[in-house]
Amino acid sequence: MAAPRLLLLALALTAACWAGRADGHGVHPLSRIAIHCARVALDASSAVRASPKLLGSRGEDTAWVTVDFHVPHASDGDWIGVFSPAKFNASTCPGSHGSGPGPVICSAPVKYQFANYSSGYAQSGKGTLKFQLINQRQDFSFGLFTGGLSNPILVAVSNKIAFVNPKAPVYPRLALGKTWNEMTVTWASGYAISEAYPFVEWGMKGSRPGRAPAGTVTFGRESLCGEPASTVGWRDPGFIHTAFLKNLSAEKEYYYKIGHMLHNGKVIRGKLNFFTAPPCPGQKSLQRVVIFGDMGKATTIIIALNIIIKKFST
């Protein structure tokens, strides 16, 4: 039993380290960036480059990106920010045409890392970092900043990178419907209802599939309560689709794929997934319940490690 406990302890300590970086003891790390105060001072002697340029070539919705960078004079306040959409200059500010007073960057980064996380950066001014990105319906670019988080100065911008199909249907979520034998499937994509017909292709395991139509909704800046959600924190949510799978048989296994049919007849499908229908009301059966709080938004590894450390501490 000693070895498993030591492994759990090691994972918990790792998680504590990551969690400290991730949530800042209750303060969201991205909220520490004063992006509305950022200045632009592009420096020809500084550079940042991201690779590969094309992500998800095999249908993946998650990918690791390598970012190489260098500056003439390294400091502890240098950091790399990930921006999506890739264009994040003043022309993207609400009501702005890229001139006149006001902020020069109106889009907060979706994540960041300090440059000195790269070994040897402080001495050489050169570094390499890896970022895990998920398909978020837009392209990406990386900004190299000096001046720390409170006084950021943009000195270099990378090339653009993107997933093969940024609009692809991704991240299906299941929820019980209004009746015990109904399942709700919700997902996100970049396809408006005017572009493509959303559906779920599904059936009992071993049977031919049918299709359930899906509704489509979205929301804009005006739907939010105010700053910073409607300003530097705003990011287009894409389109949210919901379909209802009805008349399920109790405790039977079903398969499903989310998808969209374009006007030209081409069909874009998501990954194959499975679920087991719930038992009939009153039926004697074993039920397992998982209860968790709001885990927020983070990379897969941060969420997993936070789960480990909380489990270890209870």
Coordinates of N, CA, C and O in Angstrom, one line a residue, residues 172-175 183-185 200-207 209 245 248 251-258 270-278:
P172 N -19.8 17.6 -27.0 CA -21.2 17.2 -26.6 C -21.4 17.0 -25.1 O -20.5 16.5 -24.5
R173 N -22.5 17.5 -24.6 CA -22.8 17.3 -23.2 C -24.2 16.6 -23.1 O -25.1 16.9 -23.9
L174 N -24.4 15.7 -22.2 CA -25.6 15.0 -22.0 C -26.3 15.5 -20.7 O -25.7 15.8 -19.7
A175 N -27.6 15.4 -20.8 CA -28.5 15.7 -19.6 C -29.8 15.0 -19.8 O -30.3 14.8 -20.9
M183 N -33.1 11.8 -23.5 CA -31.8 12.4 -23.3 C -31.6 13.6 -24.1 O -31.9 13.7 -25.3
T184 N -31.0 14.6 -23.5 CA -30.7 15.9 -24.2 C -29.2 15.9 -24.6 O -28.3 15.6 -23.7
V185 N -28.9 16.3 -25.8 CA -27.5 16.4 -26.3 C -27.3 17.9 -26.7 O -28.0 18.4 -27.5
V200 N -28.4 15.1 -34.5 CA -27.7 14.0 -33.8 C -28.0 12.7 -34.5 O -29.2 12.4 -34.7
E201 N -27.0 12.0 -34.9 CA -27.2 10.7 -35.5 C -27.1 9.7 -34.4 O -26.0 9.6 -33.8
W202 N -28.1 8.9 -34.2 CA -28.1 8.0 -33.0 C -28.9 6.7 -33.1 O -29.7 6.6 -34.1
G203 N -28.7 5.8 -32.2 CA -29.5 4.6 -32.2 C -29.0 3.6 -31.1 O -28.0 3.9 -30.5
M204 N -29.8 2.6 -30.9 CA -29.4 1.6 -29.9 C -28.3 0.8 -30.5 O -28.2 0.6 -31.7
K205 N -27.3 0.4 -29.6 CA -26.2 -0.3 -30.1 C -26.5 -1.5 -30.9 O -27.4 -2.3 -30.4
G206 N -26.0 -1.6 -32.1 CA -26.3 -2.8 -33.0 C -27.4 -2.5 -33.9 O -27.7 -3.3 -34.8
S207 N -28.1 -1.3 -33.9 CA -29.2 -1.0 -34.8 C -28.7 0.1 -35.7 O -27.7 0.8 -35.6
P209 N -28.8 3.8 -37.5 CA -29.0 5.1 -36.8 C -30.2 5.9 -37.4 O -30.6 5.7 -38.6
L245 N -33.2 13.1 -27.7 CA -33.3 11.7 -28.1 C -34.4 11.1 -27.3 O -34.3 11.0 -26.0
L248 N -36.4 6.3 -25.3 CA -35.3 5.3 -25.0 C -35.8 4.1 -24.2 O -36.7 4.2 -23.4
E251 N -32.0 1.2 -19.6 CA -30.7 0.5 -19.4 C -30.1 0.0 -20.7 O -29.3 -0.9 -20.6
K252 N -30.5 0.4 -21.8 CA -29.9 0.0 -23.1 C -28.8 1.0 -23.4 O -28.9 2.2 -23.1
E253 N -27.8 0.5 -24.1 CA -26.7 1.3 -24.5 C -27.0 1.9 -25.9 O -27.4 1.2 -26.8
Y254 N -26.7 3.2 -26.0 CA -26.9 3.9 -27.3 C -25.6 4.6 -27.8 O -24.8 4.9 -27.0
Y255 N -25.5 4.7 -29.1 CA -24.4 5.5 -29.6 C -25.0 6.8 -30.3 O -26.2 6.8 -30.6
Y256 N -24.1 7.8 -30.4 CA -24.6 9.0 -31.1 C -23.4 9.8 -31.6 O -22.3 9.7 -31.1
K257 N -23.7 10.6 -32.6 CA -22.7 11.5 -33.2 C -23.4 12.8 -33.5 O -24.5 12.8 -34.1
I258 N -22.8 13.9 -33.0 CA -23.3 15.2 -33.4 C -22.8 15.5 -34.8 O -21.8 15.0 -35.3
G270 N -19.1 14.8 -35.6 CA -18.2 14.7 -34.5 C -17.8 13.3 -34.2 O -18.0 12.4 -35.0
K271 N -17.2 13.1 -33.0 CA -16.7 11.8 -32.7 C -17.9 10.9 -32.2 O -18.9 11.4 -31.8
L272 N -17.7 9.6 -32.3 CA -18.6 8.6 -31.8 C -18.6 8.6 -30.3 O -17.6 8.4 -29.7
N273 N -19.8 8.6 -29.7 CA -19.9 8.6 -28.3 C -21.0 7.6 -27.9 O -21.9 7.2 -28.7
F274 N -21.1 7.2 -26.6 CA -22.0 6.2 -26.1 C -22.6 6.7 -24.8 O -22.0 7.5 -24.0
F275 N -23.8 6.2 -24.5 CA -24.4 6.4 -23.2 C -25.4 5.3 -22.9 O -25.8 4.6 -23.8
T276 N -25.7 5.1 -21.6 CA -26.7 4.1 -21.2 C -27.9 4.8 -20.7 O -27.8 5.6 -19.9
A277 N -29.1 4.4 -21.2 CA -30.3 5.0 -20.8 C -30.6 4.7 -19.4 O -30.2 3.6 -18.8
P278 N -31.3 5.6 -18.7 CA -31.6 5.4 -17.2 C -32.6 4.3 -17.1 O -33.3 3.9 -18.0

